[in-house]
Short mmCIF file of C-alpha atoms in Angstrom, two decimals:
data_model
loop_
_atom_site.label_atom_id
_atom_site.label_comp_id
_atom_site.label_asym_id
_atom_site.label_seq_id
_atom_site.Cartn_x
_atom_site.Cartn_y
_atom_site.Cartn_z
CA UNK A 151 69.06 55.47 182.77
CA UNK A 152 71.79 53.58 181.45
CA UNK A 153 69.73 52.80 178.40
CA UNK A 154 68.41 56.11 177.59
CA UNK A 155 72.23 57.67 177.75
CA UNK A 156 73.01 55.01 175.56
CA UNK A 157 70.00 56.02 173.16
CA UNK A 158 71.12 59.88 173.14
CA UNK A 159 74.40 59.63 172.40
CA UNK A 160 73.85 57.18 169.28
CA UNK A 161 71.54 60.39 168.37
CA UNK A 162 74.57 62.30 168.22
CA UNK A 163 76.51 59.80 166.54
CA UNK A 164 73.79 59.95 163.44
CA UNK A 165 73.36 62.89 163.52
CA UNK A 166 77.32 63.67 162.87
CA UNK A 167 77.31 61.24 160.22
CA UNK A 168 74.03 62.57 158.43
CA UNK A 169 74.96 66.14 158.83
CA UNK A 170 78.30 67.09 157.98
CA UNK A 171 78.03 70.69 157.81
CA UNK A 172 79.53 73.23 160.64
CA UNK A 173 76.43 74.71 160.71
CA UNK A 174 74.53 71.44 161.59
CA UNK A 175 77.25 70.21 163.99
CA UNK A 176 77.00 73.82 165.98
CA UNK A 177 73.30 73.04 166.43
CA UNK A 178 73.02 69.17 166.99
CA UNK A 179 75.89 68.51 168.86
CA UNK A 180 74.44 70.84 171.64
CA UNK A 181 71.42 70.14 171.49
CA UNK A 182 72.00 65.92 171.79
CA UNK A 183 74.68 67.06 174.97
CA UNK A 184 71.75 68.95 176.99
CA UNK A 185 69.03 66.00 175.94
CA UNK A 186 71.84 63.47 177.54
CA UNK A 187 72.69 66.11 180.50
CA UNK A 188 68.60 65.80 181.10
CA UNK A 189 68.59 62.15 180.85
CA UNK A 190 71.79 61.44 183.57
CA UNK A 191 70.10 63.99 185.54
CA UNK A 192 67.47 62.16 185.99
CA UNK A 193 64.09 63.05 183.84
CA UNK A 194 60.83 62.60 185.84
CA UNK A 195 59.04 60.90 182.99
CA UNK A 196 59.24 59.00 179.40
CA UNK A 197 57.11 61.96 177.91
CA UNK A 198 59.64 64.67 179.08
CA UNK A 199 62.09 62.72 177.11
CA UNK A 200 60.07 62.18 173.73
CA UNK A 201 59.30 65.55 173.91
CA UNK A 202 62.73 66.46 174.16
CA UNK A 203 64.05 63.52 170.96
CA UNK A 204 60.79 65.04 168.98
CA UNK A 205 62.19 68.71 169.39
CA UNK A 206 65.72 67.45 168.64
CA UNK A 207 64.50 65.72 165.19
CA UNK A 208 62.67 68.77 164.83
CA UNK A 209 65.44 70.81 164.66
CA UNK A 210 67.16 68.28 162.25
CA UNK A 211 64.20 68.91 159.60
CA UNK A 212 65.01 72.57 159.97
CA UNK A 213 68.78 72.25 159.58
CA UNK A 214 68.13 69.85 156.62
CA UNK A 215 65.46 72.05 154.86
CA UNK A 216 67.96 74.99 155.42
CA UNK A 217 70.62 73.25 154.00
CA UNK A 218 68.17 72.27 151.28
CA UNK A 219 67.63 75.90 150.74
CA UNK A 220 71.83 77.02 150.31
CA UNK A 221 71.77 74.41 148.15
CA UNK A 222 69.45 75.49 145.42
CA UNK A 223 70.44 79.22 146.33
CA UNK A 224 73.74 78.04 145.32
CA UNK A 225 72.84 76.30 142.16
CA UNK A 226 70.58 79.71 141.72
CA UNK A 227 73.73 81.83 141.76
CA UNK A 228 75.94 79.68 139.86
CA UNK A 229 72.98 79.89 137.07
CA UNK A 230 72.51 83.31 137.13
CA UNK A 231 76.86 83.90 137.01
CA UNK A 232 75.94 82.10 133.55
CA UNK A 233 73.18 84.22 132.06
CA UNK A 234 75.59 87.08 132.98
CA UNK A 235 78.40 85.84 131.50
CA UNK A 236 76.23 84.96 128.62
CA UNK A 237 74.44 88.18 128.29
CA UNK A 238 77.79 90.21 128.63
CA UNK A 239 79.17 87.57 126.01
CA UNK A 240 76.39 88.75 123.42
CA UNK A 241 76.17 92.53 124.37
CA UNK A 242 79.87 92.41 123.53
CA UNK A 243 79.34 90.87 120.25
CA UNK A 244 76.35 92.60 119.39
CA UNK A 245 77.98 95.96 119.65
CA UNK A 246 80.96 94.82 117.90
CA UNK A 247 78.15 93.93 114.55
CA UNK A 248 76.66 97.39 115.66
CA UNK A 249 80.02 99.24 115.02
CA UNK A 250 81.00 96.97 111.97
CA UNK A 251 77.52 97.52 110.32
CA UNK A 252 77.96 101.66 111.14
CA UNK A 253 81.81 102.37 110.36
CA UNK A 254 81.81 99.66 107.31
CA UNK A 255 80.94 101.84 104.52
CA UNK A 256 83.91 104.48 106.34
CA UNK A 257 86.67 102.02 106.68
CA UNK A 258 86.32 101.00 103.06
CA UNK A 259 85.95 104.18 101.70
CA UNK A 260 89.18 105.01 103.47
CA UNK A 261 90.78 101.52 102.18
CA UNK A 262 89.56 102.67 98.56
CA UNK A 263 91.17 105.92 99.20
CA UNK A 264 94.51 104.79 100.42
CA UNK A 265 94.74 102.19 97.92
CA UNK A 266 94.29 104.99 95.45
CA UNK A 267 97.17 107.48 97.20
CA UNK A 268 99.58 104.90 97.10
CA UNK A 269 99.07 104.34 93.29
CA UNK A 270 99.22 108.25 92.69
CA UNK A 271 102.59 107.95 94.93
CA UNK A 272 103.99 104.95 92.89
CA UNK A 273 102.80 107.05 89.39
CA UNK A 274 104.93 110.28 90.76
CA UNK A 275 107.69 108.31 91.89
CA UNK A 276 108.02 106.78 88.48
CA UNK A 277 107.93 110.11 87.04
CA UNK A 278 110.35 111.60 89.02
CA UNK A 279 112.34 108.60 88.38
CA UNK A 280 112.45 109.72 84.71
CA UNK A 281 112.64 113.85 84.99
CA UNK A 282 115.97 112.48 86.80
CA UNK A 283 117.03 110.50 83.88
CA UNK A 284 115.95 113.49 81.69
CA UNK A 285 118.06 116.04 83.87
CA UNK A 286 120.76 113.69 83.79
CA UNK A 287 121.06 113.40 79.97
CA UNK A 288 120.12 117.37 80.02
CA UNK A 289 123.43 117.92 82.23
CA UNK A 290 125.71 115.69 79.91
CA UNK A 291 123.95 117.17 76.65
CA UNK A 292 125.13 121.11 78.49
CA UNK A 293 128.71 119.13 79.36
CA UNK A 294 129.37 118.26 76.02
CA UNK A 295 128.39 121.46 74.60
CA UNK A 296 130.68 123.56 77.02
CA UNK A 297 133.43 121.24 76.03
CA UNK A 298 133.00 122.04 72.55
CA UNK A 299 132.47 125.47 73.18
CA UNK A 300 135.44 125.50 75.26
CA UNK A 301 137.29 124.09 72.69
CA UNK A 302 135.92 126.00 70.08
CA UNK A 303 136.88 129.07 71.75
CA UNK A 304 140.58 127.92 72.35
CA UNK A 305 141.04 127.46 68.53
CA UNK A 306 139.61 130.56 68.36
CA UNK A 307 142.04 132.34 70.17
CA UNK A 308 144.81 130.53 68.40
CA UNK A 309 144.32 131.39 64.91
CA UNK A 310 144.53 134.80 64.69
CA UNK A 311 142.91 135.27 60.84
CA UNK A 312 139.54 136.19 61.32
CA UNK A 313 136.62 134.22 59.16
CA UNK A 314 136.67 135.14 55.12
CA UNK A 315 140.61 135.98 55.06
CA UNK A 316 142.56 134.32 53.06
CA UNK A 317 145.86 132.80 55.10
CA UNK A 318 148.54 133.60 52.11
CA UNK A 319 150.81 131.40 53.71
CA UNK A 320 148.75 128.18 53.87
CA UNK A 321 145.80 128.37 51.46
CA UNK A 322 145.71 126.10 48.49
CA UNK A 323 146.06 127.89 44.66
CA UNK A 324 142.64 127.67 44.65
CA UNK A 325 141.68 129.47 47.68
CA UNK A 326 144.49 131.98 46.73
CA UNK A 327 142.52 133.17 43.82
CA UNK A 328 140.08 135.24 45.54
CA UNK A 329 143.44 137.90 46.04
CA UNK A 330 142.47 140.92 43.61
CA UNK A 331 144.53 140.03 40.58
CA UNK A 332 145.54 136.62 41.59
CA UNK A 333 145.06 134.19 39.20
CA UNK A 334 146.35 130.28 38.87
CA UNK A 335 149.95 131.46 38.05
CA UNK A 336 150.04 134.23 40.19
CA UNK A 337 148.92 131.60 43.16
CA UNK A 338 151.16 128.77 41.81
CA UNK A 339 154.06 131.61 42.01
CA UNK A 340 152.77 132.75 45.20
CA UNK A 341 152.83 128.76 46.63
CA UNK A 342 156.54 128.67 45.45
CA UNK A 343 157.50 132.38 47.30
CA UNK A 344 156.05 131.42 50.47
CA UNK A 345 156.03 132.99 53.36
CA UNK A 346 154.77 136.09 52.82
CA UNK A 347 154.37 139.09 56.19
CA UNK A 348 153.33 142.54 54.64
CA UNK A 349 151.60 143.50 51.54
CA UNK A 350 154.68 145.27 50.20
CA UNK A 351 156.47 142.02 50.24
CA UNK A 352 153.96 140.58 47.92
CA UNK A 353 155.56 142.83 45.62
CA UNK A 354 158.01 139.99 44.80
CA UNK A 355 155.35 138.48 42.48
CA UNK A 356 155.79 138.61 38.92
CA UNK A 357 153.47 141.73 37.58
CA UNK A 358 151.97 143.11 40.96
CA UNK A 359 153.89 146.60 41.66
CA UNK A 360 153.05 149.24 43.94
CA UNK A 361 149.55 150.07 42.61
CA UNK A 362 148.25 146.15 42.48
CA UNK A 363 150.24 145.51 46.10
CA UNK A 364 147.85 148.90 47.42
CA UNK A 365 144.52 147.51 45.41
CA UNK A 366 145.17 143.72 47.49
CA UNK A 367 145.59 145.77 50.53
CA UNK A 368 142.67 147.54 50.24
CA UNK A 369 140.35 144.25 49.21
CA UNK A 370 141.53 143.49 53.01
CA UNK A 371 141.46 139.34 52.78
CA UNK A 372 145.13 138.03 53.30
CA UNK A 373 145.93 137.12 56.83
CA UNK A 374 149.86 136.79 57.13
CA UNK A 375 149.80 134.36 59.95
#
């Protein structure tokens, strides 16, 4: 009896060591207590004991084929995690060529056509560059000419002779001589008798009386500014 306890629970010993799953231990460990249970309680016969080691080794097979199994279902899974990973890798990629190959010609007509705006957009910034530098010089050019103008006008207004008159009192002998009946002695004298401020005192030239004093008058040129 001694012998056969002995026997059973060096079953349970290898069987531990060979099986080192949860799984296995949960089903071995009870199974090797009852056998020994049987054996200190006395079996009736060696073939009630074989019977019971043969169902007991039994059951190992079955516990090792099942573990046999979970192993190759796990290798099955881990396999199959691949070809998904794989298959979403290339479905990924595939419609990424798919929507390349479609939108191509589109994205580079709209790269052609934005590479085009931007040299319109240079071109009419350049130009408006330079209707500024026109509108600039315009501006100074209308400036200038208001000055002038301005200036112009303020002469104007300070010479009171108006254009054709002859200003007695500053012309030179020559310009005198367009007076009716002025000629160069008349002017030299007229030169020497300056200033002159009516008609009537142009009377104080030698030979112009009354009647030549009315004729210069009515020509109209002197200015007696």
């Amino acid at each position: 009896m001694i012998i056969l306890f002995i026997g059973s629970s060096l079953l349970v010993v290898m069987s531990i060591r060979k099986h080192g799953r949860l799984f296995q231990k949960a089903i071995v460990l009870p199974m090797s207590a009852l056998l020994s249970l049987g054996i200190l309680a006395g079996c009736s016969s060696s073939t009630e004991l074989q019977d019971a080691i043969a169902s007991a080794e039994e059951l190992e097979e079955v516990v090792g084929e099942k573990d046999e199994m979970i192993e190759q279902l796990t290798i099955e899974v881990k396999e199959l995690q691949e070809q998904m990973e794989d298959m979403e890798s290339g479905v990924r990629d595939e419609i990424e060529a798919e929507l390349k190959e479609k939108y191509e010609d589109e994205i580079s007509e709209l790269s052609e056509l934005i590479t085009e705006n931007e040299k319109s957009l240079k071109k009419k910034n350049e130009k408006i560059s330079e209707l500024e530098g026109e509108i600039n010089a315009l501006q100074k050019e209308i400036e200038k000419a208001s000055s002038t103008a301005s200036s112009t006008n303020t002469t104007s207004s300070n010479d009171s002779c108006g254009p054709g008159t002859v200003k007695i009192n500053s012309a030179s002998e020559t310009e005198l001589q367009a007076i009716y009946q002025i000629g160069p002695e008349r002017a030299a004298q007229i030169v020497s008798l300056r200033p002159f401020s009516s008609y009537s005192d142009m009377k104080r030239i030698s030979g112009i009386g009354d009647k030549h004093a009315q004729a210069i008058e009515d020509q109209g040129i002197i200015c007696f500014d």
